[in-house]
Amino acid sequence: NDQPEHRRVDPKRVSVRYSNLSGNVSITFLVVGDEYEYAVKKVLNLINEVFVGFLNVHFQEYTAEHFHKQED
């Protein structure tokens, strides 16, 4: 509840699971019922947060090397 609405996932609509096996990270979304539109929006928001927020802020060198982004 301390996150803004766009950053929350309703567990009654989508279940999100994270795993890290020897540095190989995966995120799984399990859609409940027919909540596909909601799930896709949440997946896109998460991808955006990972690339624009997390990687770009904390791993600028990695982002520049793997995604050809110019470092600031």
GROMACS .gro file of N, CA and C in nm:
model
  216
    1ASN      N    1   0.081  -0.122   0.000
    1ASN     CA    2   0.000   0.000   0.000
    1ASN      C    3   0.084   0.127   0.000
    2ASP      N    4   0.212   0.114   0.031
    2ASP     CA    5   0.297   0.233   0.033
    2ASP      C    6   0.349   0.270  -0.106
    3GLN      N    7   0.315   0.191  -0.208
    3GLN     CA    8   0.355   0.221  -0.346
    3GLN      C    9   0.240   0.290  -0.420
    4PRO      N   10   0.273   0.377  -0.517
    4PRO     CA   11   0.167   0.436  -0.598
    4PRO      C   12   0.094   0.328  -0.677
    5GLU      N   13  -0.027   0.355  -0.716
    5GLU     CA   14  -0.112   0.257  -0.784
    5GLU      C   15  -0.044   0.194  -0.905
    6HIS      N   16   0.025   0.274  -0.987
    6HIS     CA   17   0.086   0.220  -1.108
    6HIS      C   18   0.201   0.123  -1.079
    7ARG      N   19   0.250   0.122  -0.956
    7ARG     CA   20   0.359   0.032  -0.920
    7ARG      C   21   0.312  -0.090  -0.841
    8ARG      N   22   0.184  -0.098  -0.813
    8ARG     CA   23   0.129  -0.211  -0.739
    8ARG      C   24   0.070  -0.313  -0.834
    9VAL      N   25   0.065  -0.438  -0.787
    9VAL     CA   26   0.000  -0.546  -0.862
    9VAL      C   27  -0.106  -0.606  -0.771
   10ASP      N   28  -0.227  -0.614  -0.821
   10ASP     CA   29  -0.337  -0.674  -0.746
   10ASP      C   30  -0.323  -0.826  -0.752
   11PRO      N   31  -0.293  -0.892  -0.638
   11PRO     CA   32  -0.273  -1.037  -0.639
   11PRO      C   33  -0.398  -1.116  -0.675
   12LYS      N   34  -0.513  -1.053  -0.672
   12LYS     CA   35  -0.636  -1.120  -0.714
   12LYS      C   36  -0.646  -1.124  -0.867
   13ARG      N   37  -0.561  -1.046  -0.934
   13ARG     CA   38  -0.565  -1.039  -1.080
   13ARG      C   39  -0.440  -1.098  -1.146
   14VAL      N   40  -0.325  -1.084  -1.079
   14VAL     CA   41  -0.198  -1.131  -1.134
   14VAL      C   42  -0.106  -1.169  -1.020
   15SER      N   43  -0.039  -1.282  -1.036
   15SER     CA   44   0.062  -1.326  -0.940
   15SER      C   45   0.199  -1.305  -1.005
   16VAL      N   46   0.292  -1.245  -0.932
   16VAL     CA   47   0.426  -1.220  -0.985
   16VAL      C   48   0.526  -1.300  -0.904
   17ARG      N   49   0.612  -1.373  -0.976
   17ARG     CA   50   0.716  -1.452  -0.910
   17ARG      C   51   0.851  -1.416  -0.969
   18TYR      N   52   0.950  -1.412  -0.883
   18TYR     CA   53   1.087  -1.379  -0.921
   18TYR      C   54   1.177  -1.495  -0.884
   19SER      N   55   1.272  -1.528  -0.971
   19SER     CA   56   1.371  -1.629  -0.935
   19SER      C   57   1.507  -1.586  -0.987
   20ASN      N   58   1.610  -1.630  -0.916
   20ASN     CA   59   1.747  -1.600  -0.952
   20ASN      C   60   1.828  -1.728  -0.933
   21LEU      N   61   1.858  -1.795  -1.043
   21LEU     CA   62   1.936  -1.918  -1.040
   21LEU      C   63   2.074  -1.890  -1.100
   22SER      N   64   2.172  -1.885  -1.014
   22SER     CA   65   2.311  -1.862  -1.058
   22SER      C   66   2.324  -1.736  -1.143
   23GLY      N   67   2.252  -1.631  -1.106
   23GLY     CA   68   2.260  -1.504  -1.178
   23GLY      C   69   2.167  -1.492  -1.296
   24ASN      N   70   2.093  -1.596  -1.328
   24ASN     CA   71   1.993  -1.591  -1.435
   24ASN      C   72   1.858  -1.556  -1.373
   25VAL      N   73   1.815  -1.436  -1.398
   25VAL     CA   74   1.693  -1.385  -1.336
   25VAL      C   75   1.574  -1.406  -1.427
   26SER      N   76   1.463  -1.446  -1.366
   26SER     CA   77   1.338  -1.454  -1.443
   26SER      C   78   1.224  -1.402  -1.358
   27ILE      N   79   1.127  -1.345  -1.427
   27ILE     CA   80   1.006  -1.294  -1.362
   27ILE      C   81   0.888  -1.358  -1.434
   28THR      N   82   0.800  -1.418  -1.357
   28THR     CA   83   0.684  -1.488  -1.412
   28THR      C   84   0.557  -1.420  -1.366
   29PHE      N   85   0.468  -1.395  -1.460
   29PHE     CA   86   0.336  -1.341  -1.430
   29PHE      C   87   0.234  -1.451  -1.453
   30LEU      N   88   0.155  -1.482  -1.353
   30LEU     CA   89   0.047  -1.579  -1.367
   30LEU      C   90  -0.084  -1.500  -1.365
   31VAL      N   91  -0.152  -1.501  -1.478
   31VAL     CA   92  -0.275  -1.424  -1.493
   31VAL      C   93  -0.392  -1.502  -1.434
   32VAL      N   94  -0.469  -1.435  -1.350
   32VAL     CA   95  -0.587  -1.496  -1.289
   32VAL      C   96  -0.708  -1.464  -1.376
   33GLY      N   97  -0.783  -1.567  -1.411
   33GLY     CA   98  -0.902  -1.546  -1.493
   33GLY      C   99  -0.866  -1.490  -1.629
   34ASP      N  100  -0.937  -1.387  -1.671
   34ASP     CA  101  -0.913  -1.326  -1.802
   34ASP      C  102  -0.857  -1.184  -1.789
   35GLU      N  103  -0.773  -1.162  -1.692
   35GLU     CA  104  -0.716  -1.030  -1.664
   35GLU      C  105  -0.592  -1.001  -1.750
   36TYR      N  106  -0.596  -1.038  -1.876
   36TYR     CA  107  -0.479  -1.025  -1.963
   36TYR      C  108  -0.441  -0.879  -1.989
   37GLU      N  109  -0.538  -0.795  -2.013
   37GLU     CA  110  -0.507  -0.654  -2.038
   37GLU      C  111  -0.438  -0.591  -1.917
   38TYR      N  112  -0.490  -0.618  -1.799
   38TYR     CA  113  -0.430  -0.568  -1.675
   38TYR      C  114  -0.288  -0.621  -1.661
   39ALA      N  115  -0.269  -0.752  -1.686
   39ALA     CA  116  -0.138  -0.815  -1.672
   39ALA      C  117  -0.036  -0.755  -1.768
   40VAL      N  118  -0.076  -0.733  -1.893
   40VAL     CA  119   0.016  -0.677  -1.992
   40VAL      C  120   0.060  -0.536  -1.949
   41LYS      N  121  -0.033  -0.457  -1.899
   41LYS     CA  122   0.001  -0.322  -1.851
   41LYS      C  123   0.103  -0.330  -1.738
   42LYS      N  124   0.085  -0.425  -1.647
   42LYS     CA  125   0.177  -0.439  -1.534
   42LYS      C  126   0.313  -0.489  -1.579
   43VAL      N  127   0.315  -0.581  -1.677
   43VAL     CA  128   0.442  -0.629  -1.731
   43VAL      C  129   0.519  -0.514  -1.795
   44LEU      N  130   0.451  -0.434  -1.876
   44LEU     CA  131   0.517  -0.321  -1.942
   44LEU      C  132   0.567  -0.218  -1.841
   45ASN      N  133   0.488  -0.193  -1.738
   45ASN     CA  134   0.533  -0.101  -1.633
   45ASN      C  135   0.658  -0.154  -1.563
   46LEU      N  136   0.662  -0.284  -1.537
   46LEU     CA  137   0.777  -0.344  -1.471
   46LEU      C  138   0.901  -0.338  -1.560
   47ILE      N  139   0.886  -0.370  -1.688
   47ILE     CA  140   0.999  -0.363  -1.781
   47ILE      C  141   1.052  -0.220  -1.788
   48ASN      N  142   0.963  -0.125  -1.795
   48ASN     CA  143   1.003   0.016  -1.798
   48ASN      C  144   1.079   0.052  -1.671
   49GLU      N  145   1.030   0.009  -1.557
   49GLU     CA  146   1.095   0.039  -1.429
   49GLU      C  147   1.235  -0.023  -1.424
   50VAL      N  148   1.248  -0.146  -1.472
   50VAL     CA  149   1.379  -0.213  -1.470
   50VAL      C  150   1.478  -0.140  -1.560
   51PHE      N  151   1.439  -0.110  -1.684
   51PHE     CA  152   1.532  -0.050  -1.778
   51PHE      C  153   1.555   0.098  -1.754
   52VAL      N  154   1.450   0.173  -1.737
   52VAL     CA  155   1.464   0.318  -1.723
   52VAL      C  156   1.506   0.356  -1.581
   53GLY      N  157   1.446   0.292  -1.485
   53GLY     CA  158   1.477   0.326  -1.346
   53GLY      C  159   1.599   0.256  -1.293
   54PHE      N  160   1.590   0.127  -1.271
   54PHE     CA  161   1.694   0.052  -1.202
   54PHE      C  162   1.826   0.044  -1.279
   55LEU      N  163   1.825  -0.014  -1.398
   55LEU     CA  164   1.950  -0.032  -1.472
   55LEU      C  165   2.014   0.101  -1.509
   56ASN      N  166   1.934   0.195  -1.553
   56ASN     CA  167   1.987   0.323  -1.596
   56ASN      C  168   2.048   0.402  -1.481
   57VAL      N  169   1.994   0.385  -1.362
   57VAL     CA  170   2.044   0.458  -1.245
   57VAL      C  171   2.161   0.385  -1.179
   58HIS      N  172   2.147   0.255  -1.159
   58HIS     CA  173   2.245   0.180  -1.081
   58HIS      C  174   2.353   0.110  -1.163
   59PHE      N  175   2.327   0.087  -1.289
   59PHE     CA  176   2.421   0.014  -1.374
   59PHE      C  177   2.436   0.083  -1.509
   60GLN      N  178   2.481   0.208  -1.506
   60GLN     CA  179   2.493   0.286  -1.629
   60GLN      C  180   2.591   0.224  -1.727
   61GLU      N  181   2.701   0.170  -1.677
   61GLU     CA  182   2.802   0.109  -1.764
   61GLU      C  183   2.744  -0.014  -1.835
   62TYR      N  184   2.670  -0.098  -1.762
   62TYR     CA  185   2.606  -0.215  -1.821
   62TYR      C  186   2.506  -0.173  -1.928
   63THR      N  187   2.425  -0.073  -1.898
   63THR     CA  188   2.325  -0.025  -1.993
   63THR      C  189   2.393   0.026  -2.120
   64ALA      N  190   2.500   0.102  -2.104
   64ALA     CA  191   2.571   0.156  -2.219
   64ALA      C  192   2.633   0.044  -2.301
   65GLU      N  193   2.691  -0.055  -2.236
   65GLU     CA  194   2.757  -0.164  -2.307
   65GLU      C  195   2.658  -0.254  -2.381
   66HIS      N  196   2.548  -0.289  -2.317
   66HIS     CA  197   2.456  -0.387  -2.373
   66HIS      C  198   2.342  -0.328  -2.455
   67PHE      N  199   2.313  -0.201  -2.436
   67PHE     CA  200   2.200  -0.140  -2.507
   67PHE      C  201   2.244  -0.018  -2.587
   68HIS      N  202   2.374   0.000  -2.602
   68HIS     CA  203   2.431   0.108  -2.683
   68HIS      C  204   2.382   0.245  -2.641
   69LYS      N  205   2.361   0.262  -2.512
   69LYS     CA  206   2.319   0.392  -2.461
   69LYS      C  207   2.443   0.472  -2.424
   70GLN      N  208   2.445   0.598  -2.459
   70GLN     CA  209   2.555   0.683  -2.422
   70GLN      C  210   2.550   0.711  -2.272
   71GLU      N  211   2.665   0.700  -2.206
   71GLU     CA  212   2.669   0.733  -2.064
   71GLU      C  213   2.664   0.883  -2.046
   72ASP      N  214   2.602   0.927  -1.937
   72ASP     CA  215   2.592   1.071  -1.910
   72ASP      C  216   2.720   1.123  -1.850
   0.00000   0.00000   0.00000
